Coordinates of N, CA and C and ligand atoms in Angstrom, one line a residue:
M1 N 92.6 77.9 89.9 CA 92.4 79.1 90.8 C 91.8 80.3 89.9
A2 N 90.7 80.8 90.3 CA 89.7 81.6 89.4 C 90.7 82.7 88.9
T3 N 91.2 83.4 89.6 CA 92.1 84.6 89.2 C 93.2 84.3 88.0
A4 N 93.5 83.2 87.9 CA 94.5 82.8 87.0 C 93.7 82.7 85.5
L5 N 92.6 82.5 85.6 CA 91.8 82.6 84.3 C 91.0 83.8 84.0
K6 N 90.6 84.6 85.2 CA 89.8 85.8 84.9 C 90.4 86.9 85.4
N7 N 90.4 88.0 84.8 CA 90.8 89.3 85.2 C 89.8 89.8 86.0
L8 N 90.0 90.4 87.1 CA 88.8 90.7 88.1 C 88.3 92.1 87.4
S9 N 88.8 92.9 86.8 CA 88.3 94.1 86.3 C 87.8 93.9 84.7
D10 N 87.7 92.5 84.3 CA 87.2 92.3 82.8 C 85.7 91.8 83.0
Y11 N 84.9 92.6 82.6 CA 83.4 92.2 82.5 C 82.9 92.9 81.4
D12 N 81.6 92.4 81.1 CA 80.7 92.9 80.0 C 79.9 94.0 80.5
A13 N 80.4 95.3 80.2 CA 79.5 96.4 80.8 C 78.0 96.5 80.4
S14 N 77.8 95.8 79.3 CA 76.3 96.1 78.8 C 75.5 95.1 79.7
S15 N 76.2 94.2 80.6 CA 75.2 93.3 81.2 C 75.1 93.8 82.7
V16 N 75.6 95.0 83.0 CA 75.6 95.6 84.3 C 74.4 96.6 84.4
P17 N 73.3 96.4 85.3 CA 72.2 97.3 85.4 C 72.7 98.7 85.9
S18 N 72.0 99.7 85.4 CA 72.3 101.1 85.8 C 72.2 101.2 87.4
G19 N 73.1 101.9 87.9 CA 73.0 102.2 89.3 C 72.4 103.5 89.7
A20 N 71.8 104.3 88.7 CA 71.1 105.6 88.9 C 70.1 105.5 90.1
G21 N 70.1 106.3 91.1 CA 69.1 106.3 92.0 C 69.5 105.4 93.2
K22 N 70.5 104.7 93.1 CA 71.0 103.7 94.1 C 71.9 104.3 95.1
R23 N 71.8 104.1 96.6 CA 72.7 104.7 97.3 C 73.5 103.4 97.8
I24 N 74.9 103.4 97.7 CA 75.7 102.4 98.1 C 76.9 102.7 99.0
A25 N 77.1 102.0 100.1 CA 78.1 102.2 101.1 C 79.3 101.5 100.6
V26 N 80.5 102.0 100.8 CA 81.8 101.3 100.6 C 82.5 101.4 102.0
L27 N 82.5 100.2 102.5 CA 83.2 99.9 103.9 C 84.5 99.4 103.8
V28 N 85.5 100.1 104.3 CA 86.9 99.7 104.0 C 87.7 99.4 105.3
A29 N 88.5 98.4 105.3 CA 89.3 98.0 106.3 C 90.8 98.9 106.3
E30 N 91.3 99.2 107.3 CA 92.4 100.2 107.3 C 93.6 99.2 107.3
W31 N 93.6 98.0 107.7 CA 94.8 97.1 107.7 C 95.1 96.9 106.3
N32 N 96.4 96.9 105.9 CA 96.9 96.7 104.5 C 96.3 97.9 103.7
A33 N 96.5 99.2 104.2 CA 95.6 100.2 103.7 C 95.9 100.6 102.3
E34 N 97.2 100.4 101.9 CA 97.6 100.7 100.4 C 96.8 99.9 99.5
I35 N 96.6 98.6 99.8 CA 95.8 97.7 99.1 C 94.4 98.2 99.2
T36 N 93.8 98.3 100.4 CA 92.4 98.5 100.5 C 92.0 99.8 99.9
H37 N 92.9 100.7 99.9 CA 92.6 102.1 99.4 C 92.4 101.8 97.8
A38 N 93.4 100.9 97.3 CA 93.3 100.8 95.8 C 91.9 100.0 95.4
L39 N 91.5 99.1 96.2 CA 90.2 98.4 96.0 C 89.0 99.4 96.0
A40 N 89.1 100.2 97.1 CA 88.0 101.1 97.2 C 87.9 102.1 96.1
Q41 N 89.1 102.5 95.6 CA 89.1 103.4 94.4 C 88.5 102.8 93.2
G42 N 88.8 101.4 93.1 CA 88.3 100.7 92.0 C 86.8 100.6 92.0
A43 N 86.2 100.3 93.3 CA 84.9 100.1 93.4 C 84.2 101.4 93.1
I44 N 84.6 102.5 93.6 CA 84.0 103.8 93.4 C 83.8 104.3 92.1
R45 N 85.1 104.1 91.4 CA 85.1 104.4 90.0 C 84.1 103.6 89.2
T46 N 83.9 102.4 89.5 CA 83.2 101.5 88.7 C 81.7 101.8 89.1
L47 N 81.3 102.1 90.3 CA 80.0 102.5 90.6 C 79.6 103.8 89.7
H48 N 80.5 104.8 89.7 CA 80.2 106.0 88.9 C 80.1 105.8 87.4
K49 N 81.0 104.9 86.9 CA 80.8 104.4 85.6 C 79.5 103.8 85.2
H50 N 78.8 103.2 86.3 CA 77.4 102.7 86.0 C 76.3 103.7 86.6
E51 N 76.6 104.9 86.6 CA 75.7 105.8 87.0 C 75.2 106.0 88.5
V52 N 76.0 105.5 89.2 CA 75.7 105.9 90.5 C 76.2 107.2 90.9
A53 N 75.4 108.3 91.4 CA 75.9 109.6 91.5 C 76.9 109.7 92.7
E54 N 77.8 110.6 92.5 CA 78.8 111.0 93.5 C 78.3 111.0 95.0
T55 N 77.2 111.7 95.0 CA 76.6 111.9 96.4 C 75.8 110.7 96.8
D56 N 75.8 109.6 96.1 CA 75.1 108.5 96.6 C 76.2 107.4 96.9
V57 N 77.4 107.6 97.0 CA 78.4 106.8 97.4 C 78.9 107.3 98.7
E58 N 78.8 106.3 99.8 CA 79.2 106.7 101.1 C 80.5 106.0 101.5
L59 N 81.5 106.5 101.9 CA 82.8 105.9 102.2 C 82.9 105.9 103.7
H60 N 83.2 104.7 104.3 CA 83.4 104.6 105.7 C 84.5 103.5 106.0
H61 N 85.0 103.7 107.2 CA 86.2 102.8 107.4 C 86.1 102.1 108.7
V62 N 86.6 100.9 108.7 CA 86.8 100.1 110.1 C 88.4 99.8 110.3
P63 N 88.7 99.5 111.5 CA 90.1 99.2 111.7 C 90.6 98.0 110.9
G64 N 89.9 96.8 111.0 CA 90.6 95.7 110.2 C 89.4 94.9 109.6
T65 N 89.7 93.9 108.9 CA 88.8 93.0 108.2 C 87.7 92.5 109.0
F66 N 88.2 91.9 110.4 CA 87.3 91.4 111.3 C 86.2 92.3 111.8
E67 N 86.5 93.7 111.6 CA 85.3 94.7 112.0 C 84.4 95.1 110.9
L68 N 84.6 94.4 109.6 CA 83.7 94.6 108.5 C 82.3 94.2 108.9
T69 N 82.1 93.1 109.6 CA 80.8 92.5 109.8 C 80.0 93.5 110.6
L70 N 80.4 94.0 111.7 CA 79.7 94.9 112.5 C 79.4 96.2 111.9
G71 N 80.4 96.9 111.3 CA 80.4 98.0 110.5 C 79.2 97.9 109.5
A72 N 79.3 96.8 108.7 CA 78.3 96.5 107.7 C 76.9 96.4 108.0
H73 N 76.8 95.7 109.3 CA 75.6 95.5 109.9 C 74.9 97.0 110.2
W74 N 75.7 97.7 110.9 CA 75.1 99.1 111.2 C 74.7 99.8 109.9
L75 N 75.4 99.8 108.8 CA 75.1 100.4 107.5 C 74.0 99.7 107.1
G76 N 73.6 98.4 107.2 CA 72.6 97.6 106.6 C 71.4 97.8 107.3
R77 N 71.4 98.4 108.4 CA 70.0 98.8 109.2 C 69.4 100.1 108.7
R78 N 70.2 100.8 107.9 CA 69.7 102.0 107.3 C 69.0 101.7 106.0
N79 N 67.7 102.2 106.0 CA 66.9 101.9 104.8 C 67.2 102.6 103.6
D80 N 67.8 103.8 103.8 CA 68.2 104.4 102.6 C 69.4 103.9 101.8
I81 N 70.2 102.8 102.5 CA 71.3 102.3 101.7 C 70.9 100.9 101.1
D82 N 71.2 100.8 99.9 CA 70.7 99.6 99.0 C 71.8 98.5 99.0
A83 N 73.0 98.9 99.1 CA 73.9 97.7 99.2 C 75.3 98.2 100.0
V84 N 75.9 97.2 100.4 CA 77.2 97.6 101.3 C 78.4 96.8 100.5
I85 N 79.3 97.5 100.1 CA 80.5 96.9 99.5 C 81.7 96.9 100.6
C86 N 81.8 95.6 101.0 CA 82.9 95.3 102.2 C 84.4 95.0 101.5
I87 N 85.3 95.9 101.9 CA 86.5 95.8 101.4 C 87.5 95.7 102.5
G88 N 88.4 94.5 102.2 CA 89.5 94.3 103.1 C 90.6 93.4 102.5
C89 N 91.7 93.3 103.2 CA 92.7 92.5 102.7 C 93.6 91.8 103.8
V90 N 93.4 90.5 103.7 CA 94.0 89.6 104.8 C 95.2 88.9 104.1
I91 N 96.4 89.0 104.7 CA 97.5 88.4 104.2 C 98.1 87.4 105.3
Q92 N 98.3 86.3 104.6 CA 98.7 85.1 105.5 C 100.0 85.4 106.2
G93 N 100.0 85.3 107.6 CA 101.1 85.5 108.4 C 101.6 84.2 109.0
D94 N 102.3 84.5 110.1 CA 102.9 83.2 110.9 C 102.0 82.6 111.7
T95 N 101.1 83.4 112.0 CA 100.0 82.9 113.1 C 98.7 82.4 112.5
R96 N 97.8 81.9 113.3 CA 96.6 81.5 112.7 C 95.6 82.5 112.6
H97 N 95.9 83.9 112.8 CA 95.1 85.0 112.7 C 94.4 84.9 111.2
F98 N 95.0 84.6 110.2 CA 94.4 84.6 108.9 C 93.2 83.8 108.8
D99 N 93.3 82.3 109.3 CA 92.1 81.6 109.3 C 90.9 82.2 110.1
F100 N 91.2 82.6 111.1 CA 90.1 83.2 112.2 C 89.5 84.4 111.5
I101 N 90.2 85.4 110.9 CA 89.7 86.4 110.3 C 88.9 86.1 109.1
C102 N 89.5 85.4 108.2 CA 88.8 84.9 107.0 C 87.5 84.2 107.2
D103 N 87.5 83.2 108.3 CA 86.3 82.5 108.6 C 85.2 83.4 109.2
S104 N 85.6 84.3 109.9 CA 84.7 85.3 110.7 C 84.1 86.2 109.6
V105 N 84.9 86.7 108.6 CA 84.2 87.8 107.8 C 83.4 87.1 106.9
T106 N 83.8 85.8 106.4 CA 83.0 85.1 105.4 C 81.5 84.8 105.9
Q107 N 81.6 84.3 107.2 CA 80.4 83.7 107.9 C 79.5 85.1 108.3
G108 N 80.1 86.2 108.6 CA 79.6 87.3 109.0 C 78.7 87.9 107.9
L109 N 79.5 88.1 106.9 CA 78.8 88.8 105.7 C 77.7 87.8 105.0
T110 N 77.9 86.5 105.2 CA 76.9 85.8 104.5 C 75.6 85.9 105.4
E111 N 75.8 85.9 106.7 CA 74.7 86.1 107.6 C 74.0 87.5 107.4
L112 N 74.8 88.5 107.2 CA 74.0 89.8 106.9 C 73.3 89.9 105.7
N113 N 73.9 89.3 104.6 CA 73.0 89.2 103.3 C 71.6 88.7 103.5
I114 N 71.6 87.6 104.3 CA 70.2 86.9 104.6 C 69.3 87.7 105.6
R115 N 70.1 88.3 106.6 CA 69.3 89.1 107.8 C 68.7 90.3 107.2
H116 N 69.4 91.0 106.4 CA 69.0 92.3 105.8 C 68.3 92.2 104.5
G117 N 68.5 91.1 103.7 CA 67.9 91.0 102.5 C 68.4 92.0 101.5
K118 N 69.5 92.4 101.5 CA 70.2 93.3 100.6 C 71.7 92.9 100.5
P119 N 72.3 93.2 99.3 CA 73.7 92.7 99.1 C 74.7 93.4 100.1
F120 N 75.5 92.5 100.6 CA 76.8 92.8 101.3 C 77.8 92.2 100.5
V121 N 78.6 92.8 99.8 CA 79.5 92.1 98.8 C 80.8 91.9 99.6
F122 N 81.4 90.8 99.1 CA 82.6 90.2 99.7 C 83.9 90.8 98.9
G123 N 84.3 92.0 99.2 CA 85.4 92.4 98.5 C 86.6 92.4 99.3
V124 N 87.0 91.2 99.8 CA 88.0 90.9 100.5 C 89.1 90.1 99.8
L125 N 90.2 90.5 99.9 CA 91.3 89.8 99.2 C 92.0 88.9 100.4
T126 N 92.1 87.6 100.1 CA 92.7 86.7 101.2 C 93.8 86.0 100.4
T127 N 95.1 86.4 100.6 CA 96.2 86.1 99.9 C 97.5 85.5 100.8
H128 N 98.4 84.8 100.0 CA 99.5 84.5 100.8 C 100.5 85.5 101.1
T129 N 100.6 86.4 100.0 CA 101.6 87.3 99.9 C 101.0 88.6 99.7
Q130 N 102.0 89.8 100.1 CA 101.5 91.2 99.6 C 101.7 91.3 98.0
E131 N 102.4 90.7 97.4 CA 102.5 90.7 96.0 C 101.2 90.1 95.3
Q132 N 100.7 89.0 95.8 CA 99.4 88.7 95.4 C 98.4 89.7 95.5
A133 N 98.4 90.2 96.6 CA 97.3 91.3 96.9 C 97.5 92.4 96.0
Q134 N 98.7 92.9 95.6 CA 98.9 94.0 94.7 C 98.4 93.6 93.3
E135 N 98.7 92.4 92.8 CA 98.2 91.9 91.6 C 96.8 91.9 91.5
R136 N 95.9 92.0 92.6 CA 94.5 91.9 92.5 C 94.0 93.2 92.9
A137 N 94.8 94.2 93.1 CA 94.4 95.6 93.6 C 94.8 96.7 92.5
G138 N 94.6 96.4 91.3 CA 94.9 97.1 90.2 C 96.1 96.7 89.4
G139 N 96.6 95.4 89.8 CA 97.8 94.9 89.2 C 97.4 93.9 87.9
K140 N 98.3 93.0 87.7 CA 98.0 92.1 86.6 C 96.8 91.3 86.6
H141 N 96.2 91.0 87.7 CA 94.9 90.4 87.7 C 93.7 91.3 87.9
G142 N 93.9 92.6 87.7 CA 92.7 93.5 87.8 C 92.7 94.0 89.2
N143 N 91.4 94.5 89.5 CA 91.0 95.1 90.8 C 89.7 94.4 91.3
K144 N 89.9 93.8 92.4 CA 88.7 93.1 93.1 C 87.7 94.1 93.4
G145 N 88.0 95.4 93.6 CA 87.0 96.6 93.8 C 86.1 96.6 92.6
D146 N 86.6 96.6 91.5 CA 85.7 96.7 90.3 C 84.8 95.5 90.3
E147 N 85.2 94.3 90.6 CA 84.4 93.3 90.6 C 83.2 93.2 91.7
A148 N 83.6 93.9 92.8 CA 82.6 94.1 94.0 C 81.6 95.1 93.6
A149 N 82.0 96.0 92.7 CA 81.0 97.0 92.5 C 80.0 96.5 91.4
V150 N 80.7 95.7 90.5 CA 79.7 95.1 89.5 C 78.7 94.1 90.1
T151 N 79.4 93.5 91.2 CA 78.6 92.4 91.9 C 77.3 93.1 92.6
A152 N 77.5 94.3 93.2 CA 76.5 94.9 93.9 C 75.4 95.4 93.0
L153 N 75.9 96.0 91.8 CA 74.8 96.4 90.8 C 74.0 95.4 90.2
K154 N 74.7 94.0 90.1 CA 73.9 93.0 89.4 C 73.1 92.4 90.4
M155 N 73.4 92.3 91.6 CA 72.4 91.8 92.7 C 71.3 92.8 92.8
L156 N 71.5 94.1 92.8 CA 70.2 95.1 92.8 C 69.4 94.8 91.7
G157 N 70.1 94.6 90.6 CA 69.2 94.3 89.4 C 68.5 93.1 89.4
L158 N 69.0 92.1 89.9 CA 68.4 90.7 90.1 C 67.1 91.0 91.0
R159 N 67.3 91.7 92.1 CA 66.2 91.9 93.1 C 65.0 92.6 92.3
E160 N 65.4 93.7 91.5 CA 64.3 94.4 90.7 C 63.5 93.5 89.8
D161 N 64.4 92.6 89.0 CA 63.8 91.7 88.2 C 62.8 90.7 88.8
I162 N 63.2 90.1 90.0 CA 62.5 89.1 90.8 C 61.2 89.9 91.4
E163 N 61.3 91.1 91.7 CA 60.0 91.9 92.2 C 59.2 92.2 91.0
S164 N 59.7 92.4 89.9 CA 58.8 92.9 88.7 C 58.2 91.6 88.0
T165 N 58.7 90.5 88.3 CA 58.0 89.3 87.7 C 57.1 88.5 88.8
N166 N 57.2 89.1 90.0 CA 56.3 88.6 91.1 C 54.9 88.7 90.8
R167 N 54.3 87.6 90.4 CA 52.8 87.7 89.9 C 51.9 88.0 91.0
A168 N 52.4 87.8 92.2 CA 51.4 88.2 93.4 C 51.4 89.7 93.5
G169 N 52.3 90.3 92.9 CA 52.2 91.8 92.9 C 52.7 92.4 94.2
K170 N 53.2 91.7 95.1 CA 53.6 92.3 96.5 C 55.2 92.5 96.3
Q171 N 55.6 93.5 97.0 CA 56.9 93.8 97.2 C 57.6 92.8 98.0
L172 N 58.8 92.4 97.7 CA 59.6 91.5 98.7 C 60.1 92.3 100.0
G173 N 59.6 91.6 101.0 CA 60.1 92.3 102.3 C 61.4 92.3 102.3
Y174 N 62.3 93.1 103.1 CA 63.6 93.0 103.3 C 63.9 92.1 104.5
G175 N 64.9 91.4 104.3 CA 65.4 90.6 105.6 C 64.5 89.5 105.8
M176 N 64.9 88.8 106.9 CA 64.1 87.6 107.4 C 62.9 87.9 108.2
Ligands
LIG201 C1 95.2 91.4 113.8 C2 95.3 91.4 112.2 C3 96.2 90.6 111.4 C4 97.3 89.9 112.1 N1 96.2 90.7 110.1 C5 95.1 91.5 109.5 C6 95.1 91.4 107.9 O1 96.1 90.9 107.4 N2 94.1 92.1 107.6 C7 93.2 92.8 108.4 O2 92.3 93.4 107.7 N3 93.2 92.8 109.6 C8 94.2 92.2 110.2 N4 94.2 92.1 111.6 C9 93.5 92.9 112.3 C10 92.0 92.3 112.6 O3 91.2 92.4 111.4 C11 91.2 93.2 113.7 O4 91.1 94.5 113.4 C12 91.9 93.1 115.1 O5 92.0 91.7 115.4 C13 91.1 93.6 116.0 O6 89.8 93.1 116.2

């Protein structure tokens, strides 16, 4: 299991591109609010640590993780937003809701990455128990929000690297 080996907040800060000038939306599901609030705080704190201005972070909410896909799609349609960090927490219950929500959001965010050609980061915890979620929302396994923020900045850096080494000299078009 990945988090048994890696703390989610443990990363090489020198390998993270600056977020100066980038505008990033943080979209947060209200279900399991105590957990998702902690994840969002971690993501925002990490964005600021890497020079994303306070005025360039937008915080929005959706009711549950299932709604992240549509909310993120609406945000992704805005040309001024460079990346969307999607934050949710799905905890396994007695019904099959867990599987349906996890499948839906995974598929949905994957499609948005391709459709819009910009990062939609999967900052969703999918755990068996509340305790496991707490451990990954600032507990002993770190904070998945930190990991999500670092991922957004690394993907934006990758895009710039690919564009700057494009010998045809053309900007990559956004989306398909
Ligand atoms: C209905 C539901 C359930 C049972 N569990 C969760 C959960 O653990 N985490 C979460 O973010 N949302 C949950 N939801 C709500 C759904 O994501 C969605 O908001 C509703 O089904 C309405 O579409």
